[in-house]
CSV table of C-alpha atoms in Angstrom, one decimal:
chain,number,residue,atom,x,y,z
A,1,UNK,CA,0.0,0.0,0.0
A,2,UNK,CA,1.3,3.4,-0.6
A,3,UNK,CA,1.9,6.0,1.7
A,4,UNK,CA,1.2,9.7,1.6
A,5,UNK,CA,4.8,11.4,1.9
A,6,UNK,CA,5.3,15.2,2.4
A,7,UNK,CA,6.2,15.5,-1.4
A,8,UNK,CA,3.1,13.7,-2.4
A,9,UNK,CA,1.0,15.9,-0.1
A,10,UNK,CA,2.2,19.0,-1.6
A,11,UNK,CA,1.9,17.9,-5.4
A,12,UNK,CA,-2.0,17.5,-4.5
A,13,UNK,CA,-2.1,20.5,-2.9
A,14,UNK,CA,-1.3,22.5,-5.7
A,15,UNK,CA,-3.1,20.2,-8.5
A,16,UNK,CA,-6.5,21.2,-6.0
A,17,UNK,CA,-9.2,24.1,-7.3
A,18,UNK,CA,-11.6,23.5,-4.1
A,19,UNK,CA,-14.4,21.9,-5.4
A,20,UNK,CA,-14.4,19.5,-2.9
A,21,UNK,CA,-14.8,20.3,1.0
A,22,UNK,CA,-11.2,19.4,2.2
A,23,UNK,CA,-13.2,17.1,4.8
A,24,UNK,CA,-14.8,15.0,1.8
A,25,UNK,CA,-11.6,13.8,0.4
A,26,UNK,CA,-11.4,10.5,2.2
A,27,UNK,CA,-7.8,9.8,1.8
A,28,UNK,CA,-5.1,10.2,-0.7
A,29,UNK,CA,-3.6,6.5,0.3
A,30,UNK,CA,-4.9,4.9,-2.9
A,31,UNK,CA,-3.2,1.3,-2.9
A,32,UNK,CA,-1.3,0.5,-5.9
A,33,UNK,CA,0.6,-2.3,-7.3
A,34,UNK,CA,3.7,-2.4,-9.1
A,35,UNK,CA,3.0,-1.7,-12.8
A,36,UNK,CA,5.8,-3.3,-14.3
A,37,UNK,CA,4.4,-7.0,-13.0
A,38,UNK,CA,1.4,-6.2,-14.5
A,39,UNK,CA,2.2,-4.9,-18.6
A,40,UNK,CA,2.3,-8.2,-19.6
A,41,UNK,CA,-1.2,-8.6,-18.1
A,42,UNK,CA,-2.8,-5.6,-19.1
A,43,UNK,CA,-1.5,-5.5,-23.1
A,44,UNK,CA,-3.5,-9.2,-23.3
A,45,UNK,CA,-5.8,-8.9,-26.2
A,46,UNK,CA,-9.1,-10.2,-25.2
A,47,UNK,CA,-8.8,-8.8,-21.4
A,48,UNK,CA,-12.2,-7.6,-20.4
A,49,UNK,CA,-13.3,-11.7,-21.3
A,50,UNK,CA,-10.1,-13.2,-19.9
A,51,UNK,CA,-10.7,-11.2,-16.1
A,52,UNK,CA,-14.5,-12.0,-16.6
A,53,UNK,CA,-13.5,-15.6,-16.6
A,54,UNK,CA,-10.8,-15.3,-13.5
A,55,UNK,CA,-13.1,-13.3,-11.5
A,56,UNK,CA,-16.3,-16.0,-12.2
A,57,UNK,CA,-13.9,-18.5,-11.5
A,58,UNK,CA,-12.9,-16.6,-7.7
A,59,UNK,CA,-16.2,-16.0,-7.2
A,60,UNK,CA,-15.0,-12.3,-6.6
A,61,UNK,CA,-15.4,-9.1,-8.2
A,62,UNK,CA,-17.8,-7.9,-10.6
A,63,UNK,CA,-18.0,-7.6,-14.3
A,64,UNK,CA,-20.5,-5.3,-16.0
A,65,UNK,CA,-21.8,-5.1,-19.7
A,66,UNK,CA,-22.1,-2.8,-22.1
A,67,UNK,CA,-25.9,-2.8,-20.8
A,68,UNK,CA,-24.8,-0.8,-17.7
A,69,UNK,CA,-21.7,1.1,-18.9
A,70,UNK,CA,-20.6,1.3,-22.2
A,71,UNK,CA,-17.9,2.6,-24.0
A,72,UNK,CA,-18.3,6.0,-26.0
A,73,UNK,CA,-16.2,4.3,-29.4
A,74,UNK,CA,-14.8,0.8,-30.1
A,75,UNK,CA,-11.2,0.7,-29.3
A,76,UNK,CA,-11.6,2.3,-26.0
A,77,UNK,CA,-9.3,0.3,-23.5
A,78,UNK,CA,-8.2,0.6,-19.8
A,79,UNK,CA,-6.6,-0.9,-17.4
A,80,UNK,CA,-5.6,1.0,-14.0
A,81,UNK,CA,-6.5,1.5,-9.9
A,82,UNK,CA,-9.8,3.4,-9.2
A,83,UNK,CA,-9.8,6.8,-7.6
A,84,UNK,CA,-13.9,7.5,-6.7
A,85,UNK,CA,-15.7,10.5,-6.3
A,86,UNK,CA,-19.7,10.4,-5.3
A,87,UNK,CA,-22.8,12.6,-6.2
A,88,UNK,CA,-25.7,13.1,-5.0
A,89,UNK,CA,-28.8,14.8,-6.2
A,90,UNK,CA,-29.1,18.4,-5.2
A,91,UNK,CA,-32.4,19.3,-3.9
A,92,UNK,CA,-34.3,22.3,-5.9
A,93,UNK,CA,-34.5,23.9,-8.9
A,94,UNK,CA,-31.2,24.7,-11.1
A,95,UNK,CA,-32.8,27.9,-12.4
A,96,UNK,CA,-33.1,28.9,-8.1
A,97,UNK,CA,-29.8,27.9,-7.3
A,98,UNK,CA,-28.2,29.5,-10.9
A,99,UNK,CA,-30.2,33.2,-9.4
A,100,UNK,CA,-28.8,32.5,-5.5
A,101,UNK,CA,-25.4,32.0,-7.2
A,102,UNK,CA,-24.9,29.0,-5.6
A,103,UNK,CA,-21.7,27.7,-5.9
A,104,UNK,CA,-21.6,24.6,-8.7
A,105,UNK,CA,-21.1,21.5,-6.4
A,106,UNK,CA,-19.1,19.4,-9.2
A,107,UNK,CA,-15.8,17.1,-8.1
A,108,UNK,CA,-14.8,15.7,-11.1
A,109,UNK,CA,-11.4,18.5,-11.1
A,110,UNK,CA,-10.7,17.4,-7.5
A,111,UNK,CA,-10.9,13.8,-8.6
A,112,UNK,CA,-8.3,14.5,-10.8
A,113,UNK,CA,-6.3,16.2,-8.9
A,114,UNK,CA,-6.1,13.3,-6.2
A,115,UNK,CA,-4.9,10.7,-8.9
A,116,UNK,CA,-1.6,9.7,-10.0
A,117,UNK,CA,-0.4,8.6,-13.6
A,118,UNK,CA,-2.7,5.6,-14.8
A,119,UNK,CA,-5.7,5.8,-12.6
A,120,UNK,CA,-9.1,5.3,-13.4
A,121,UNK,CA,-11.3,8.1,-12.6
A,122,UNK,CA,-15.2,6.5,-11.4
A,123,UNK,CA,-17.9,8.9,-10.8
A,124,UNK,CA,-20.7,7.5,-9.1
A,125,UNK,CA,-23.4,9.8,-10.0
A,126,UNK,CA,-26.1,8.7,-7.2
A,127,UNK,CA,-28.9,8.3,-10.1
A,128,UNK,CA,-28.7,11.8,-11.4
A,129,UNK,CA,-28.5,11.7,-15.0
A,130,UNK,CA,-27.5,15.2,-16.6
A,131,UNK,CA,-23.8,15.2,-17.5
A,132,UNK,CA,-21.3,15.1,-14.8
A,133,UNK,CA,-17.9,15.2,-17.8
A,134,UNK,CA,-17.8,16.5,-20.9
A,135,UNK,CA,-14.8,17.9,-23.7
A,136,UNK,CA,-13.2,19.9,-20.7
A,137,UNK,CA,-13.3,17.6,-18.2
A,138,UNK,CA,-12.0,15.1,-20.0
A,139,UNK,CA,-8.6,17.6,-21.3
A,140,UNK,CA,-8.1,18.3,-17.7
A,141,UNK,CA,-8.1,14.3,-16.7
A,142,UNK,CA,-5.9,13.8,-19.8
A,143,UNK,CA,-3.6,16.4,-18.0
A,144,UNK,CA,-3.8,15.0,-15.0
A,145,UNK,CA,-2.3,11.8,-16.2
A,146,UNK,CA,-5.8,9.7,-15.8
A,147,UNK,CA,-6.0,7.0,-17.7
A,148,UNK,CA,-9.5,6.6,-18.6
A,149,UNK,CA,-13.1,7.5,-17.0
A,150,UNK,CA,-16.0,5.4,-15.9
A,151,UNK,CA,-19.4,6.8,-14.7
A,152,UNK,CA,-22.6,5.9,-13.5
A,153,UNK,CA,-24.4,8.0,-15.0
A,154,UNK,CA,-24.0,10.8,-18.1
A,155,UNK,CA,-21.3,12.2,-19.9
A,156,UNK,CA,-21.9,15.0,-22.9
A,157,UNK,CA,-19.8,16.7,-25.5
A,158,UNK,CA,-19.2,13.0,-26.7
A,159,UNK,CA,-17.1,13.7,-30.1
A,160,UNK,CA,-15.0,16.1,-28.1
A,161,UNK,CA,-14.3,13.5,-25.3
A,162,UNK,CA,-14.1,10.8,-28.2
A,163,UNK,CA,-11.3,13.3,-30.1
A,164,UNK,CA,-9.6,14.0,-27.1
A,165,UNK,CA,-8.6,10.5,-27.0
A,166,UNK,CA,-9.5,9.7,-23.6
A,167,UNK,CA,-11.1,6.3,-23.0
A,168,UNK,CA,-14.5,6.8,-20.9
A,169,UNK,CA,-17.5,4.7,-20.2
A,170,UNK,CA,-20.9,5.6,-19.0
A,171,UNK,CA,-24.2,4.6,-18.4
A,172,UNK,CA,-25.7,7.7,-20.7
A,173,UNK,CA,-25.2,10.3,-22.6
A,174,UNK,CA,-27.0,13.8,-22.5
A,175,UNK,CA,-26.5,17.1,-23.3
A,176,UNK,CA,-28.0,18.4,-19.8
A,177,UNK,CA,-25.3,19.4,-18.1
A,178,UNK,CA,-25.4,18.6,-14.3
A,179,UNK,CA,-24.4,22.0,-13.4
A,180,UNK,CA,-26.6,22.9,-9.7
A,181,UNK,CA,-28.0,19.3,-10.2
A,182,UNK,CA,-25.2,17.0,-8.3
A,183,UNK,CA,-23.3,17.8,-4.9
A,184,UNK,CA,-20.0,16.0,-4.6
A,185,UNK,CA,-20.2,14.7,-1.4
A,186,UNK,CA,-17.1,12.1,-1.2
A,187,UNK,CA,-13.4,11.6,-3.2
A,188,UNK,CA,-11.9,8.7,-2.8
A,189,UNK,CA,-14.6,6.6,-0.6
A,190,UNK,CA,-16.3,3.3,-1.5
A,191,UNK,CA,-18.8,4.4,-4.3
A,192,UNK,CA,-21.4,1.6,-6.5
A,193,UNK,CA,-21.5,1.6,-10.1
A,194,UNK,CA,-24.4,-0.6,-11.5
A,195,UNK,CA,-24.9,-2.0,-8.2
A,196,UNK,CA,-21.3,-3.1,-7.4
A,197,UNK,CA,-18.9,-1.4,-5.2
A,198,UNK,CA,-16.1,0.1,-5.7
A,199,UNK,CA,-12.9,0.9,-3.5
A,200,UNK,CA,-10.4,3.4,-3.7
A,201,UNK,CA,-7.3,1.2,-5.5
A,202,UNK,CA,-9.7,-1.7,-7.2
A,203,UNK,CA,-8.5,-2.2,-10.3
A,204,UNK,CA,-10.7,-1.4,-13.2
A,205,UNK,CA,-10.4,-3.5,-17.1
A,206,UNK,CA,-12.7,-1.8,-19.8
A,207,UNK,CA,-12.8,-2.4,-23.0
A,208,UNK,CA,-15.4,-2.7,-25.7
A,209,UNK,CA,-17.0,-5.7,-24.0
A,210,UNK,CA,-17.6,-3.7,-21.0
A,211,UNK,CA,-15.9,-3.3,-17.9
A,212,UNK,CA,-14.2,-5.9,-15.0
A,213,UNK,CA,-14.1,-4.4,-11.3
A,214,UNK,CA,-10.8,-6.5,-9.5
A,215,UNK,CA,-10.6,-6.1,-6.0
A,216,UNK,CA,-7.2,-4.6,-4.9
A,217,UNK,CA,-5.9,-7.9,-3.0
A,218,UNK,CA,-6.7,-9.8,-6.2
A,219,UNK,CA,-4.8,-8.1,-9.1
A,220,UNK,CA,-2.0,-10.1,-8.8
A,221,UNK,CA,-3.7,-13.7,-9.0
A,222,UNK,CA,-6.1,-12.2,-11.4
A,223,UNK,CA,-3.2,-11.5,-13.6
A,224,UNK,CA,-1.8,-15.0,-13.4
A,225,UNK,CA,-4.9,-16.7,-14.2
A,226,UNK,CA,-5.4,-14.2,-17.8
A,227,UNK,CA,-1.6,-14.9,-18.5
A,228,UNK,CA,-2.2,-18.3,-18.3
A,229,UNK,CA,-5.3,-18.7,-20.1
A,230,UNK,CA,-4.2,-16.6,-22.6
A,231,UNK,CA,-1.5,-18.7,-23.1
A,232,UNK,CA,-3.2,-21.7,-23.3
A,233,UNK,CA,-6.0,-19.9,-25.7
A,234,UNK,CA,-3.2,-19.3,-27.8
A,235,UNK,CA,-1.9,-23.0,-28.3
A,236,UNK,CA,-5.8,-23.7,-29.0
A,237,UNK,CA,-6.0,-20.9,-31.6
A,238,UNK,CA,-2.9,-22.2,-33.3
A,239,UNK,CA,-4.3,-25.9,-33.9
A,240,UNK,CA,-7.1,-24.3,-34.9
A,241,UNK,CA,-5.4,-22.9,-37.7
A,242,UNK,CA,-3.1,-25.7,-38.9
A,243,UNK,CA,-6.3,-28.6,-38.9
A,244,UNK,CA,-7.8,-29.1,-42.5
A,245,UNK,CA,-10.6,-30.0,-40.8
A,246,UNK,CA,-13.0,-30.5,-37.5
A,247,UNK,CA,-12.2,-34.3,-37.4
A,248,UNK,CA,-7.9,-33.6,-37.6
A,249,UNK,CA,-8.5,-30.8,-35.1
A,250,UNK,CA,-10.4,-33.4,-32.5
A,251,UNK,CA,-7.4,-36.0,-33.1
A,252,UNK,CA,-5.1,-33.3,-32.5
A,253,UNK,CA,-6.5,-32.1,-29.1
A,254,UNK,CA,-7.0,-35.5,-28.2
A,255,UNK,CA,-3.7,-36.3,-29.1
A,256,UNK,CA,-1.3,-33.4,-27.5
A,257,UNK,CA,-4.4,-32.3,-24.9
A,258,UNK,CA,-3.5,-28.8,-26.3
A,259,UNK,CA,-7.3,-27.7,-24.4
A,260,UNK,CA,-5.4,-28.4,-21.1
């Protein structure tokens, strides 16, 4: 787990705008593992299926479809520890908070501003579904170092978020922005997307499949397990190839147990 140092503190002081009540950011002591361990793991083609399969097989985390999140373009891939950030629905009109200039209760900057190189930004966005990220947000977690976004709930300026080259899945899309409609109320606590929780330093695997939630403890045998199958998906994929036929493929397998 990592530790907080003096250095640390002070790079997240600066990277702050104070959107979020000091007192709402949970901690800053996101556990992370090594990432050099893991490239091997996380360049697998296939990944969302291969973690699906090791977490079914653990009986542990959770895997959501495309029916819950989705992606906002094929190709969209990540692979990297969750920071959080939770709304909830602000009570009364926009318009009445928008003439009381009311201060706009959003997090998502903050969120950013908490996260290191390679996290996954997650927004749980307590029902609410005007956008809580669009082209902006998504330039500022691109310079944040963030390594893709996934929310529970809406998103807007798509195309912009799309060009910008930042992967991001969500559960809609609308041009509403939540602007006097959400209060950031938590950074870096346990949040639920689709139902499932998520903690500060889970690791999260999206790709155009949908999206794998991997308990922090877990990554490492998670890992093993894809490497492994991948492997052996390979030597399958390879016979597959090289057989003339289904009955020269069945001697084969039978023959060198390349299925094992």
């Amino acid at each position: 787990m990592s530790v907080t140092t003096t250095s640390e503190s002070e790079r997240i002081r600066r990277r702050l705008i104070g959107q979020v009540d000091p007192e709402r950011i949970r901690t800053t002591e996101v556990p992370r593992h090594d990432l050099v361990p893991l490239e091997a793991w996380a360049a697998l083609p296939g990944l969302s299926s291969l973690v699906a399969d090791a977490l079914d097989e653990m009986g542990a985390g959770a895997v959501l479809g495309t029916d819950a999140v989705a992606p906002l373009a094929p190709g969209m891939r990540v692979c990297g520890p969750a920071v959080t950030l939770r709304y909830v629905g602000v009570h009364g009109e926009p318009g009445t908070h928008r003439a009381a200039r009311a201060a706009v209760l959003a997090g998502d900057r903050d969120l950013y501003a908490v996260a290191r190189p390679g996290d996954v930004a997650v927004m749980d966005c307590g029902g609410v579904t005007s956008a809580v990220m669009g082209g902006l947000s998504a330039q500022w977690a691109l310079t944040a170092g963030v390594a893709g976004c996934l929310v529970d709930g809406a998103v807007r300026d798509t195309t912009a978020i799309v060009d910008s080259g930042l992967p991001v899945w969500s559960r809609h899309r609308n041009p509403l922005a939540a602007r006097h409609r959400v209060e950031a109320v938590a950074v870096n606590d346990v949040v639920n997307i689709a139902g499932r929780p998520v903690r500060p330093g889970d690791y999260i695997v999206g790709d155009a499949d949908g999206i794998c939630i991997v308990p922090h403890a877990l990554v490492p045998a998670v890992s093993e397990r894809c490497l492994a199958a991948h492997a052996a998906e390979e030597k399958l994929s390879a016979a597959i190839a090289t057989a003339t036929d289904l009955e020269e493929l069945v001697r084969a397998l039978r023959t060198t147990r390349v299925a094992d």
